[in-house]
Amino acid sequence: MGHAVTIKDIAKILNVSVSTVSRALRDTYDVNQETKKRILSLAAELNYKPNFNATGLAQGSTHNIGVVLPFITNYYFSTVITGIQEVAYDNNYNIILFITNDSSERELSIIQNLSLSRLDGLLVSVSSNSDSCNHFQEIIDEGTPIVFFDRIASNIDTSKVMQGDYKGAFEAVEHLIESGYTKIAHIAGPKGLDFTEKRLNGYLDALKKHGLAAREEWIIFSGFSQEYGETDTYQLLQCEQRPDAIFAVNDRKAIGAIVALKNNGVIIGKEIGVIGFTDDPICTIISPSITTIAEPAFEIGTTSCDLLLKHINKKNFNPQEIILPGKLMVRDSTRRN
Amino acid sequence: MGHAVTIKDIAKILNVSVSTVSRALRDTYDVNQETKKRILSLAAELNYKPNFNATGLAQGSTHNIGVVLPFITNYYFSTVITGIQEVAYDNNYNIILFITNDSSERELSIIQNLSLSRLDGLLVSVSSNSDSCNHFQEIIDEGTPIVFFDRIASNIDTSKVMQGDYKGAFEAVEHLIESGYTKIAHIAGPKGLDFTEKRLNGYLDALKKHGLAAREEWIIFSGFSQEYGETDTYQLLQCEQRPDAIFAVNDRKAIGAIVALKNNGVIIGKEIGVIGFTDDPICTIISPSITTIAEPAFEIGTTSCDLLLKHINKKNFNPQEIILPGKLMVRDSTRRN
DNA sequence: TATATCTATGCAATCGTTGCCGAAACTGTA
DNA sequence: TACAGTTTCGGCAACGATTGCATAGATATA
């Protein structure tokens, strides 16, 4: 109904020019204290809200940032978004959500149809099967900053925020060793993926540091789902040398391991220890509760958004790569009694 | 770098007026087939993207819809959003996310600071402790349509999309009865909440239909969390007449019930059946797996978004209230052997 | 008193697009 | 040939805000 109040309305009522109103509102030019006060109070009274289409047009900035990610239906990503949203809200930015369903085609289509005029910057976690990242480079070249988080495009020169996969894995395995486990298996992610590698290396180096052997049959690469966790575990139970602990690349696979071990009557913790990665809330619900490395999802969101705002506000902000440490959460699945 | 290509650039290159280009691009006015073809192909070649700030300004519409909800870190809401996003994407709308953290103050602050000029419409699920909904009415009065989903503001005359709480509860209890349980308890939500009432009524009516008694001591009102589910269940186990089945108002409380029953050595399914509501993925992970009523979260998202688009596009679209049915998912927690 | 300086404000162009009005250029009809 | 009717298109004024430039009036300086 009616129409939203504009600076013109205020100008007419107060019998001043629109430019005066604009300047008073933005507190940046010389405006008589008295008139400024009148303008501000009338604006408040009329509940004036700037039209962002107009400001966007005039000064080339909207207060929107785009968030592009594979899913939001899991603990990790939804928590990251909550972190992003927190910083964005505090800085008066809005977030526009783009979900790729982890499909590179969808991702490409989203990026290509993106109306950059609507966005001041972009926060992205690339879909797992997208190989080429030229489309991101083009956006950066056109002047819209991008910050990558979690699943990064490593060949693009911009800020990136990741969790400490290597260190987290190292710490996880070291925890197993310190708890007295010595025959430690790893059910890993798909080969070739960045963080599969990093977590694998953390695992290997922890073993090496403590003089433990890494047997090839104890390392299984497969998908990320619970089902893979189960089948991987059944395979481990067939090994000539049966392991006494399992480091899973993520919590879902750890859950699969738990299920498989239970099905085989193995007493978890006592006979075989299990540790995961992520700290999905399920870890505390399932029995036994699962020891895991908590990923700093919320902080990943806040840091990424902070960085992006810096890129937006300082033209030539130097790209940063930030690695946030995980945190060991000790629970029942690695308690020996 | 450079600047995005505009309609003016195209006009200059082709030596036609901007209005002709605009018309050709929008395919709505009379433009010579030949020139239209030239314009379209040049636009494609130059990778022209309309500036939404400008179109928004000119015709008073952005292609943005706002989504206001309490959380996104749970299965239900993140799935709803995924549904919303799906429809929005297909119709070339973007979604801007506002998270209230389930706080009415935050909700109010968000709504009051909303720049309506940036939004064509709003999809909202109100925060649980917000009593007054005047702020929503004001937005509607100013001409921005709102569609409520899940947690609705019942006194506002606009479209609403909900799940079938009453029928779902009815069906859940009937399933228990058909499975041979006769002494059915209900661990409910907080008193006074809309869907606490509806699920309670479904429970009561199903009992009545089958000539079963509803004992007061078998109905416990408390919070929504797993912990409440546990304490409620301990309380039920103390009852003079011990129930042989529990209908939980949601899955989290059902999980609590499972935990409590396990702790007391009760064999779930055989001695006491448990049924939940939502179909959180945890239901299939936990053991025993939990029978539940699946809420149509994704469909709630798509339907709400569909409705909102109708409100946006037809000025006086008649508000509709849509109730989407849940679906019984039978699992181990209600199998008697 | 005349001139320089400053403060406070207005004017008008601009951002990219839409949409109304009307003018050529062309077609068809009498 | 004259006139009406179509097509096709250009001009121009919005939309709401920002901003460089100009200027009126007040004040200070000589």
XYZ file of C-alpha atoms (C1' of nucleotides) in Angstrom:
734
model
C 0.000 0.000 0.000
C 1.060 3.568 -0.383
C 4.715 3.630 -1.095
C 7.806 3.410 1.003
C 9.096 6.756 2.179
C 12.010 8.086 0.163
C 14.453 10.872 0.671
C 12.353 12.922 -1.676
C 9.448 12.743 0.691
C 11.615 13.894 3.533
C 13.080 16.663 1.422
C 9.670 17.946 0.421
C 8.300 17.935 3.937
C 11.311 19.699 5.361
C 11.585 21.975 2.356
C 15.204 21.144 1.662
C 16.838 19.470 -1.305
C 17.265 15.755 -1.655
C 21.019 16.108 -1.610
C 20.885 17.687 1.793
C 18.789 14.849 3.051
C 21.128 12.315 1.526
C 24.134 13.974 3.102
C 22.500 14.287 6.477
C 21.561 10.656 6.427
C 25.034 9.506 5.593
C 26.737 11.761 8.049
C 29.609 12.481 5.757
C 29.330 16.005 4.359
C 28.890 19.349 5.934
C 25.339 19.733 6.949
C 24.095 22.201 9.472
C 23.690 20.480 12.808
C 20.234 21.861 13.166
C 18.899 20.701 9.802
C 20.633 17.383 10.197
C 18.842 16.848 13.446
C 15.511 17.696 11.865
C 16.171 15.351 8.975
C 17.274 12.470 11.127
C 14.364 12.745 13.453
C 11.854 12.952 10.642
C 13.478 9.996 8.931
C 13.185 7.982 12.106
C 9.624 9.071 12.591
C 8.616 8.115 9.067
C 10.558 4.884 9.365
C 12.668 5.670 6.363
C 14.629 2.762 4.869
C 17.072 3.314 2.054
C 16.207 1.646 -1.211
C 19.023 -0.748 -1.892
C 18.311 -0.952 -5.555
C 18.938 2.733 -5.762
C 22.028 2.835 -3.578
C 23.298 -0.213 -5.350
C 22.818 1.434 -8.684
C 24.295 4.719 -7.618
C 27.363 3.478 -5.870
C 27.753 0.033 -7.301
C 27.406 -1.852 -4.062
C 24.575 -3.870 -2.700
C 24.982 -5.183 0.776
C 24.592 -8.766 -0.360
C 27.037 -11.594 -0.304
C 26.434 -14.872 -2.061
C 27.099 -18.220 -0.425
C 27.593 -21.123 -2.802
C 27.823 -24.610 -1.327
C 26.956 -28.232 -2.020
C 24.335 -28.885 0.666
C 22.886 -27.381 3.723
C 21.286 -30.517 5.087
C 24.159 -31.620 7.185
C 25.538 -30.497 10.461
C 28.742 -29.094 9.083
C 27.442 -26.831 6.345
C 24.417 -25.611 8.203
C 26.673 -24.603 11.064
C 29.079 -22.836 8.739
C 26.192 -20.849 7.320
C 25.051 -19.942 10.787
C 28.523 -18.536 11.410
C 28.533 -16.628 8.156
C 25.130 -15.235 8.884
C 26.241 -14.058 12.291
C 29.056 -11.895 10.927
C 27.018 -10.745 7.966
C 24.188 -9.671 10.222
C 26.507 -7.714 12.487
C 27.912 -5.883 9.494
C 24.598 -5.231 7.868
C 25.110 -7.610 5.013
C 22.595 -10.117 3.762
C 23.408 -13.543 2.534
C 21.980 -15.028 -0.629
C 22.068 -18.769 -0.696
C 22.952 -20.928 -3.680
C 22.863 -24.694 -3.301
C 24.680 -26.734 -5.907
C 23.479 -30.159 -4.746
C 27.125 -31.071 -5.120
C 26.709 -31.110 -8.871
C 29.296 -29.346 -10.958
C 26.775 -28.629 -13.712
C 24.463 -26.935 -11.300
C 27.377 -25.060 -9.846
C 28.441 -23.859 -13.259
C 24.933 -22.835 -14.162
C 24.583 -20.897 -10.935
C 27.866 -19.117 -11.382
C 27.239 -18.271 -14.996
C 23.801 -16.913 -14.354
C 24.911 -15.010 -11.338
C 24.003 -11.393 -11.494
C 27.153 -9.933 -10.086
C 25.474 -6.563 -9.923
C 23.506 -8.006 -7.078
C 26.461 -9.218 -5.068
C 29.374 -7.568 -3.345
C 31.244 -10.813 -2.879
C 31.039 -14.561 -2.833
C 31.760 -17.283 -0.289
C 32.128 -20.657 -1.906
C 32.719 -24.288 -1.139
C 33.140 -26.043 -4.460
C 31.192 -29.110 -5.434
C 33.222 -32.266 -5.112
C 33.249 -33.262 -8.759
C 34.005 -29.896 -10.327
C 37.410 -30.023 -11.910
C 37.656 -26.764 -13.768
C 37.495 -23.608 -11.748
C 37.833 -21.048 -14.509
C 34.391 -19.706 -13.831
C 35.528 -18.583 -10.403
C 38.591 -16.898 -11.793
C 36.443 -14.959 -14.239
C 34.297 -13.615 -11.456
C 37.311 -12.465 -9.540
C 38.675 -10.852 -12.689
C 35.466 -8.943 -13.082
C 36.067 -7.467 -9.672
C 33.873 -9.520 -7.349
C 35.957 -10.987 -4.532
C 35.609 -14.639 -3.579
C 36.659 -16.442 -0.422
C 36.756 -20.226 -0.458
C 35.997 -22.320 2.589
C 36.294 -26.022 3.318
C 36.344 -27.316 -0.231
C 38.695 -24.915 -1.862
C 39.838 -24.327 -5.415
C 43.518 -24.411 -4.684
C 44.765 -22.957 -7.947
C 42.924 -19.687 -7.518
C 44.707 -16.860 -5.821
C 42.330 -15.621 -3.172
C 41.640 -16.121 0.517
C 40.821 -19.591 1.781
C 39.617 -20.949 5.086
C 40.021 -24.593 5.990
C 40.060 -26.829 8.994
C 43.256 -28.459 10.123
C 42.784 -31.796 8.442
C 46.350 -32.939 8.736
C 46.787 -31.907 12.330
C 43.375 -33.164 13.315
C 44.087 -36.581 11.858
C 47.487 -36.613 13.503
C 45.958 -35.767 16.823
C 43.229 -38.365 16.430
C 45.709 -41.141 15.779
C 47.988 -39.970 18.525
C 45.032 -40.124 20.879
C 44.449 -43.739 19.874
C 48.074 -44.563 20.477
C 48.096 -42.858 23.833
C 45.004 -44.820 24.739
C 46.978 -47.986 24.167
C 45.866 -49.007 20.694
C 48.698 -50.084 18.436
C 47.147 -51.696 15.373
C 45.404 -48.727 13.866
C 43.449 -48.879 10.636
C 42.150 -45.984 8.563
C 38.915 -46.011 6.623
C 39.527 -43.098 4.296
C 37.590 -40.994 1.791
C 37.752 -41.322 -1.971
C 41.260 -41.248 -3.379
C 42.458 -37.990 -4.901
C 40.336 -35.686 -2.807
C 42.255 -32.972 -1.063
C 41.193 -33.696 2.456
C 41.304 -37.449 2.026
C 45.008 -36.952 1.377
C 45.565 -34.604 4.255
C 43.871 -36.830 6.787
C 45.684 -39.828 5.440
C 48.998 -38.070 5.829
C 48.183 -37.067 9.374
C 47.439 -40.702 10.084
C 50.641 -41.952 8.494
C 52.851 -39.397 10.185
C 51.395 -40.072 13.608
C 52.093 -43.765 13.172
C 55.604 -43.009 12.015
C 56.299 -40.694 14.921
C 55.396 -43.460 17.332
C 57.231 -46.172 15.445
C 54.112 -48.044 14.439
C 53.689 -49.879 11.188
C 51.261 -48.757 8.534
C 49.947 -51.893 6.893
C 48.480 -51.489 3.464
C 45.546 -53.777 4.205
C 44.565 -51.457 7.045
C 43.958 -48.497 4.775
C 40.736 -48.557 2.774
C 39.615 -45.846 0.400
C 35.926 -45.520 -0.373
C 32.963 -43.149 -0.205
C 31.877 -40.937 2.657
C 28.617 -42.566 3.658
C 27.735 -44.725 6.602
C 27.319 -47.719 4.306
C 30.900 -47.453 3.140
C 31.931 -47.246 6.759
C 30.209 -50.561 7.376
C 31.597 -52.444 4.414
C 35.081 -51.064 5.017
C 34.883 -52.326 8.573
C 33.724 -55.794 7.590
C 36.711 -55.892 5.279
C 39.014 -54.885 8.126
C 37.644 -57.644 10.300
C 38.736 -60.129 7.638
C 42.331 -58.968 7.730
C 45.013 -61.445 8.530
C 46.179 -59.115 11.258
C 43.049 -57.718 12.814
C 43.420 -54.026 13.794
C 42.527 -52.895 17.297
C 41.466 -49.386 16.361
C 39.843 -47.565 13.461
C 40.353 -43.969 12.478
C 37.463 -42.970 10.224
C 37.780 -40.062 7.829
C 34.464 -38.675 9.085
C 31.761 -39.360 11.612
C 29.393 -40.988 9.185
C 31.912 -43.654 8.392
C 32.676 -43.993 12.083
C 28.998 -44.659 12.644
C 29.138 -47.309 9.955
C 32.099 -48.846 11.735
C 30.215 -48.872 15.017
C 27.259 -50.596 13.386
C 29.459 -53.196 11.741
C 31.409 -53.907 14.887
C 28.242 -54.244 16.921
C 26.814 -56.626 14.358
C 29.910 -58.763 14.784
C 29.741 -58.725 18.536
C 32.927 -56.754 18.926
C 33.028 -54.695 22.094
C 33.782 -51.176 21.010
C 36.447 -49.376 22.973
C 37.608 -52.450 24.767
C 38.404 -54.653 21.796
C 38.457 -52.101 19.003
C 38.573 -48.346 19.421
C 36.880 -46.025 16.950
C 37.490 -42.358 16.300
C 35.757 -40.105 13.784
C 36.098 -36.600 12.396
C 33.597 -33.698 12.373
C 31.714 -33.918 15.688
C 28.294 -34.404 14.268
C 25.715 -34.243 17.095
C 24.949 -37.892 16.432
C 28.279 -38.729 18.065
C 26.795 -38.132 21.475
C 23.474 -39.774 20.734
C 24.668 -43.063 19.427
C 25.876 -45.679 21.848
C 28.702 -45.935 22.445
C 29.281 -42.224 22.015
C 31.947 -41.542 19.436
C 35.303 -39.933 20.066
C 36.004 -37.476 17.277
C 37.842 -34.392 16.110
C 35.441 -31.473 16.248
C 35.621 -29.332 13.142
C 35.330 -25.619 13.894
C 32.373 -25.214 11.550
C 30.953 -22.087 13.101
C 34.352 -20.397 13.182
C 34.966 -21.359 9.590
C 31.826 -19.444 8.762
C 32.713 -16.373 10.782
C 36.326 -16.230 9.592
C 35.398 -16.661 5.953
C 32.863 -13.915 6.167
C 35.295 -11.630 7.975
C 37.860 -12.190 5.273
C 35.369 -11.579 2.517
C 34.306 -8.298 4.056
C 37.930 -7.255 4.128
C 38.299 -8.088 0.466
C 35.183 -6.115 -0.290
C 36.225 -3.074 1.651
C 39.898 -2.904 0.816
C 40.451 -3.143 -2.862
C 43.779 -4.859 -2.755
C 43.521 -6.870 0.396
C 46.191 -9.534 0.404
C 44.739 -13.035 0.145
C 45.128 -15.102 3.289
C 44.930 -18.798 3.899
C 43.652 -19.637 7.319
C 43.662 -23.070 8.854
C 41.499 -23.500 11.903
C 42.390 -26.277 14.305
C 39.996 -29.042 15.241
C 39.461 -30.193 18.781
C 39.672 -33.699 20.179
C 36.449 -34.804 21.822
C 37.083 -37.924 23.875
C 34.075 -40.204 24.309
C 33.275 -43.841 24.912
C 34.322 -45.322 21.591
C 37.999 -45.018 22.562
C 37.710 -45.929 26.226
C 39.251 -49.301 26.901
C 36.976 -50.195 29.766
C 37.996 -4.770 -14.114
C 36.401 -2.955 -16.987
C 32.728 -2.754 -16.380
C 29.881 -5.121 -16.933
C 28.295 -4.794 -20.338
C 25.060 -2.862 -20.306
C 22.195 -2.335 -22.585
C 23.757 0.940 -23.610
C 26.876 -0.739 -24.854
C 24.822 -3.010 -27.025
C 22.773 -0.106 -28.309
C 25.836 1.881 -29.233
C 27.525 -0.977 -31.033
C 24.445 -1.850 -33.015
C 23.511 1.770 -33.524
C 20.016 1.407 -32.169
C 18.380 2.978 -29.157
C 18.505 1.524 -25.687
C 14.784 1.064 -25.648
C 14.956 -1.136 -28.692
C 17.573 -3.253 -27.024
C 15.519 -3.461 -23.884
C 12.479 -4.508 -25.866
C 14.355 -7.074 -27.861
C 15.818 -8.546 -24.729
C 12.504 -8.842 -23.007
C 10.730 -10.282 -25.987
C 7.583 -8.431 -25.239
C 7.196 -5.542 -27.647
C 7.269 -5.183 -31.348
C 10.767 -5.426 -32.587
C 11.803 -6.365 -36.051
C 12.770 -10.008 -36.134
C 15.997 -9.148 -37.840
C 17.183 -6.510 -35.358
C 16.017 -8.619 -32.487
C 18.170 -11.431 -33.696
C 21.181 -9.152 -34.005
C 20.632 -7.799 -30.522
C 20.188 -11.184 -28.925
C 23.230 -12.641 -30.535
C 25.408 -9.693 -29.610
C 24.084 -9.830 -26.052
C 24.978 -13.490 -25.847
C 28.370 -12.858 -27.329
C 29.179 -10.077 -24.898
C 27.764 -12.146 -22.068
C 25.297 -9.483 -21.125
C 23.624 -9.861 -17.727
C 20.871 -7.515 -16.679
C 21.635 -5.327 -13.719
C 19.078 -6.243 -11.130
C 19.527 -3.069 -9.201
C 18.394 -1.213 -12.262
C 15.503 -3.469 -13.164
C 14.524 -3.516 -9.557
C 14.546 0.224 -9.407
C 12.703 0.654 -12.646
C 9.951 -1.816 -12.109
C 9.915 -2.099 -8.364
C 10.803 -5.743 -8.205
C 13.946 -7.546 -7.316
C 13.971 -11.253 -7.850
C 14.734 -11.903 -4.197
C 12.664 -13.599 -1.596
C 13.521 -13.542 2.069
C 13.402 -16.626 4.245
C 13.099 -16.011 7.958
C 13.407 -18.971 10.299
C 14.664 -19.962 13.734
C 17.539 -22.299 12.805
C 19.018 -24.070 9.916
C 21.086 -26.543 11.872
C 18.545 -29.252 12.015
C 17.261 -31.749 9.555
C 13.823 -30.278 9.236
C 14.630 -26.656 8.484
C 17.615 -27.330 6.301
C 15.470 -29.624 4.194
C 12.698 -27.055 3.963
C 15.204 -24.523 2.715
C 16.475 -26.970 0.153
C 12.921 -27.281 -1.125
C 12.433 -23.538 -1.197
C 15.692 -23.103 -3.031
C 14.694 -25.648 -5.623
C 11.546 -23.790 -6.646
C 13.202 -20.406 -6.360
C 16.026 -21.510 -8.590
C 13.656 -22.839 -11.224
C 11.826 -19.549 -11.280
C 14.903 -17.404 -11.276
C 14.478 -16.122 -7.796
C 17.182 -15.880 -5.182
C 16.705 -16.539 -1.532
C 18.067 -14.309 1.172
C 18.437 -16.028 4.487
C 17.597 -14.566 7.870
C 18.180 -16.662 10.964
C 16.444 -15.594 14.130
C 18.143 -18.065 16.478
C 14.617 -18.631 17.712
C 14.756 -15.328 19.529
C 11.821 -12.998 19.192
C 14.018 -9.956 19.731
C 16.286 -10.955 16.901
C 13.272 -11.696 14.776
C 11.815 -8.289 15.464
C 15.099 -6.586 14.752
C 15.443 -8.427 11.475
C 11.949 -7.612 10.370
C 12.181 -3.977 11.351
C 15.476 -3.466 9.607
C 14.349 -5.322 6.563
C 14.784 -3.356 3.427
C 11.597 -4.290 1.701
C 12.860 -2.657 -1.453
C 15.229 -5.565 -1.672
C 12.584 -8.254 -1.390
C 9.627 -9.356 -3.461
C 8.216 -11.522 -0.730
C 8.872 -13.298 2.511
C 8.694 -16.881 3.699
C 8.612 -17.127 7.451
C 8.537 -19.589 10.283
C 8.086 -17.577 13.452
C 10.308 -17.936 16.458
C 8.710 -19.954 19.201
C 8.534 -17.257 21.835
C 7.266 -14.401 19.719
C 3.809 -13.485 20.850
C 3.001 -10.376 18.893
C 2.917 -10.622 15.153
C 2.057 -7.050 14.288
C 5.353 -6.569 12.543
C 4.355 -9.163 9.986
C 1.008 -7.546 9.414
C 2.709 -4.220 8.749
C 4.880 -5.747 6.078
C 1.893 -7.248 4.366
C 0.093 -3.924 4.592
C 3.016 -2.268 2.877
C 2.507 -4.617 -0.013
C 5.099 -7.341 0.498
C 3.441 -10.749 0.570
C 4.303 -13.270 3.268
C 3.726 -16.997 3.372
C 4.091 -18.777 6.699
C 5.329 -22.315 6.996
C 5.540 -24.747 9.890
C 5.389 -22.277 12.732
C 2.644 -20.008 11.599
C 1.175 -16.782 12.892
C -2.410 -17.930 12.886
C -4.060 -14.543 13.278
C -2.600 -13.139 10.091
C -4.594 -13.497 6.928
C -2.195 -14.922 4.390
C -1.181 -18.281 2.999
C 0.161 -20.927 5.346
C 1.766 -24.289 4.833
C 1.884 -26.870 7.588
C 2.325 -30.544 8.083
C -0.567 -32.708 9.157
C 0.158 -32.780 12.864
C -3.221 -34.032 13.921
C -3.494 -36.718 11.300
C 0.118 -37.759 11.704
C -0.303 -38.205 15.423
C -3.534 -40.073 14.856
C -1.859 -42.372 12.403
C 1.120 -42.930 14.691
C -1.073 -43.996 17.570
C -3.248 -46.114 15.354
C -0.121 -47.878 14.138
C 0.793 -48.641 17.750
C -2.647 -50.003 18.389
C -2.608 -52.110 15.266
C 0.758 -53.467 16.354
C -0.911 -54.735 19.514
C 0.056 -52.066 22.025
C -2.805 -50.978 24.245
C -1.327 -48.917 27.040
C -0.054 -45.956 25.089
C 1.634 -42.957 26.691
C 2.439 -39.620 25.105
C 5.492 -37.543 25.869
C 4.355 -34.208 24.525
C 5.818 -30.785 23.783
C 5.404 -27.684 25.923
C 1.826 -26.862 26.767
C 0.168 -24.131 24.740
C 2.152 -24.571 21.578
C 0.071 -25.019 18.497
C 1.487 -28.295 17.330
C 1.765 -29.740 20.822
C -2.011 -29.394 20.926
C -2.603 -30.845 17.504
C -0.468 -33.901 18.096
C -2.021 -34.388 21.491
C -5.487 -34.288 19.965
C -4.516 -36.800 17.320
C -3.287 -39.061 20.085
C -6.445 -38.675 22.143
C -8.782 -39.197 19.230
C -7.003 -42.317 18.046
C -7.301 -43.784 21.516
C -10.948 -42.853 21.652
C -11.685 -44.348 18.260
C -10.285 -47.649 19.421
C -11.949 -47.567 22.798
C -8.730 -47.191 24.746
C -8.359 -45.192 27.901
C -6.263 -42.064 28.072
C -4.735 -41.973 31.518
C -3.592 -38.614 32.751
C -0.365 -39.979 34.190
C 0.535 -41.235 30.729
C 0.642 -37.752 29.237
C 3.662 -35.656 30.085
C 4.277 -32.147 28.821
C 7.829 -30.846 28.685
C 10.497 -29.493 26.337
C 11.565 -30.778 22.961
C 15.054 -32.016 23.687
C 16.415 -35.501 24.058
C 16.999 -34.899 27.758
C 13.318 -34.202 28.322
C 12.555 -37.391 26.441
C 14.707 -39.284 28.916
C 13.300 -37.784 32.079
C 9.743 -38.079 30.812
C 10.349 -41.755 30.154
C 11.822 -42.417 33.587
C 8.714 -40.850 34.972
C 6.515 -43.111 32.857
C 8.363 -46.168 34.115
C 7.345 -45.165 37.632
C 3.664 -45.126 36.802
C 1.355 -47.336 38.738
C 0.145 -48.739 35.442
C 3.207 -49.053 33.273
C 2.516 -48.177 29.603
C 3.544 -50.564 26.855
C 4.117 -47.927 24.199
C 5.285 -44.342 23.935
C 4.292 -41.812 21.310
C 6.864 -39.024 21.380
C 6.025 -35.585 20.046
C 9.234 -35.596 18.005
C 12.203 -37.773 17.183
C 14.541 -36.151 19.632
C 12.288 -37.061 22.512
C 11.868 -40.531 21.049
C 15.629 -40.886 21.139
C 15.585 -39.835 24.760
C 12.969 -42.483 25.404
C 15.102 -45.113 23.703
C 18.083 -44.161 25.820
C 16.072 -44.251 29.029
C 14.479 -47.585 28.216
C 17.830 -49.119 27.332
C 19.288 -47.846 30.573
C 16.521 -49.625 32.409
C 16.978 -52.846 30.517
C 13.616 -52.632 28.814
C 13.533 -54.411 25.477
C 12.304 -51.866 22.989
C 9.608 -53.046 20.630
C 8.944 -56.247 22.501
C 8.171 -54.796 25.927
C 7.619 -51.170 25.075
C 7.104 -49.729 21.608
C 8.327 -46.253 20.695
C 7.248 -44.002 17.876
C 8.507 -40.526 17.035
C 7.667 -37.684 14.676
C 9.801 -35.973 12.000
C 11.925 -38.712 10.456
C 15.271 -37.282 11.356
C 18.018 -39.337 9.673
C 19.132 -40.406 13.130
C 16.085 -42.641 13.274
C 17.733 -45.143 10.990
C 21.151 -44.851 12.550
C 20.271 -45.458 16.136
C 19.564 -48.950 17.294
C 16.861 -49.961 17.411
C 15.808 -47.878 14.449
C 12.894 -45.650 15.284
C 9.432 -45.833 13.775
C 8.224 -42.328 13.055
C 5.959 -40.075 11.051
C 8.005 -38.496 8.274
C 7.336 -34.803 7.935
C 7.244 -33.666 4.331
C 9.934 -31.065 4.904
C 11.076 -30.749 1.324
C 7.508 -30.443 0.057
C 6.756 -27.844 2.685
C 9.567 -25.827 1.181
C 8.467 -26.225 -2.410
C 4.794 -25.597 -1.690
C 5.492 -22.506 0.389
C 7.666 -21.079 -2.309
C 5.115 -21.858 -4.994
C 2.446 -20.102 -3.007
C 4.633 -17.098 -2.383
C 5.382 -16.740 -6.069
C 1.662 -16.774 -6.749
C 1.140 -14.015 -4.213
C 3.925 -12.048 -5.797
C 2.659 -12.424 -9.311
C -1.064 -12.080 -8.799
C -1.849 -9.060 -6.768
C -4.924 -10.383 -5.076
C -4.189 -14.063 -4.872
C -6.513 -15.636 -2.350
C -4.646 -16.894 0.723
C -4.562 -20.655 1.011
C -3.856 -22.922 3.916
C -2.236 -26.124 2.877
C -1.712 -29.093 5.126
C 0.713 -31.680 3.867
C 0.346 -35.214 5.182
C 3.129 -37.056 6.955
C 4.065 -40.607 6.183
C 4.390 -43.513 8.569
C 7.844 -45.072 8.532
C 7.726 -48.417 10.272
C 11.018 -49.516 11.850
C 12.264 -51.669 14.676
C 11.145 -49.632 17.664
C 7.565 -50.781 17.141
C 8.230 -54.376 16.133
C 7.141 -56.759 18.831
C 9.738 -59.366 18.088
C 33.720 48.875 1.655
C 35.534 45.494 -1.144
C 37.324 40.988 -1.308
C 38.515 36.463 0.218
C 37.020 32.385 2.845
C 33.888 29.153 4.582
C 29.560 26.923 5.483
C 25.470 25.120 3.961
C 22.789 24.026 0.413
C 20.820 23.355 -4.289
C 21.234 21.734 -9.138
C 21.845 18.370 -12.297
C 24.136 14.344 -14.046
C 24.547 9.599 -13.176
C 23.825 4.510 -12.291
C 20.947 0.638 -15.923
C 16.505 -0.285 -17.039
C 11.558 0.306 -18.164
C 7.598 2.145 -20.426
C 4.884 5.817 -22.422
C 4.404 8.807 -26.389
C 4.861 9.731 -30.750
C 7.357 9.720 -35.331
C 9.148 7.592 -39.404
C 8.689 4.178 -42.823
C 6.109 1.034 -44.899
C 1.721 -1.380 -46.264
C -2.709 -1.537 -48.044
C -7.037 0.487 -49.659
C -10.045 3.642 -52.016
C -2.515 10.019 -55.131
C -4.210 10.491 -50.711
C -5.083 8.637 -46.440
C -5.447 5.294 -42.771
C -3.329 1.547 -40.424
C 0.852 -1.188 -39.072
C 5.415 -1.982 -37.807
C 9.377 -0.595 -35.890
C 11.903 2.360 -33.402
C 13.843 6.645 -30.945
C 13.294 10.152 -27.252
C 12.502 11.098 -22.761
C 11.057 10.863 -18.201
C 10.839 8.070 -14.548
C 12.749 4.773 -10.401
C 15.755 6.431 -5.536
C 19.924 7.536 -4.261
C 24.817 9.649 -4.680
C 28.050 13.249 -5.790
C 30.782 16.912 -8.283
C 30.083 21.510 -9.095
C 28.072 25.892 -8.392
C 26.445 29.503 -5.447
C 24.020 32.236 -1.812
C 24.841 33.950 2.392
C 27.558 34.605 6.413
C 31.834 35.682 8.316
C 36.427 37.130 8.432
C 40.284 39.908 6.446
C 42.464 43.891 4.569
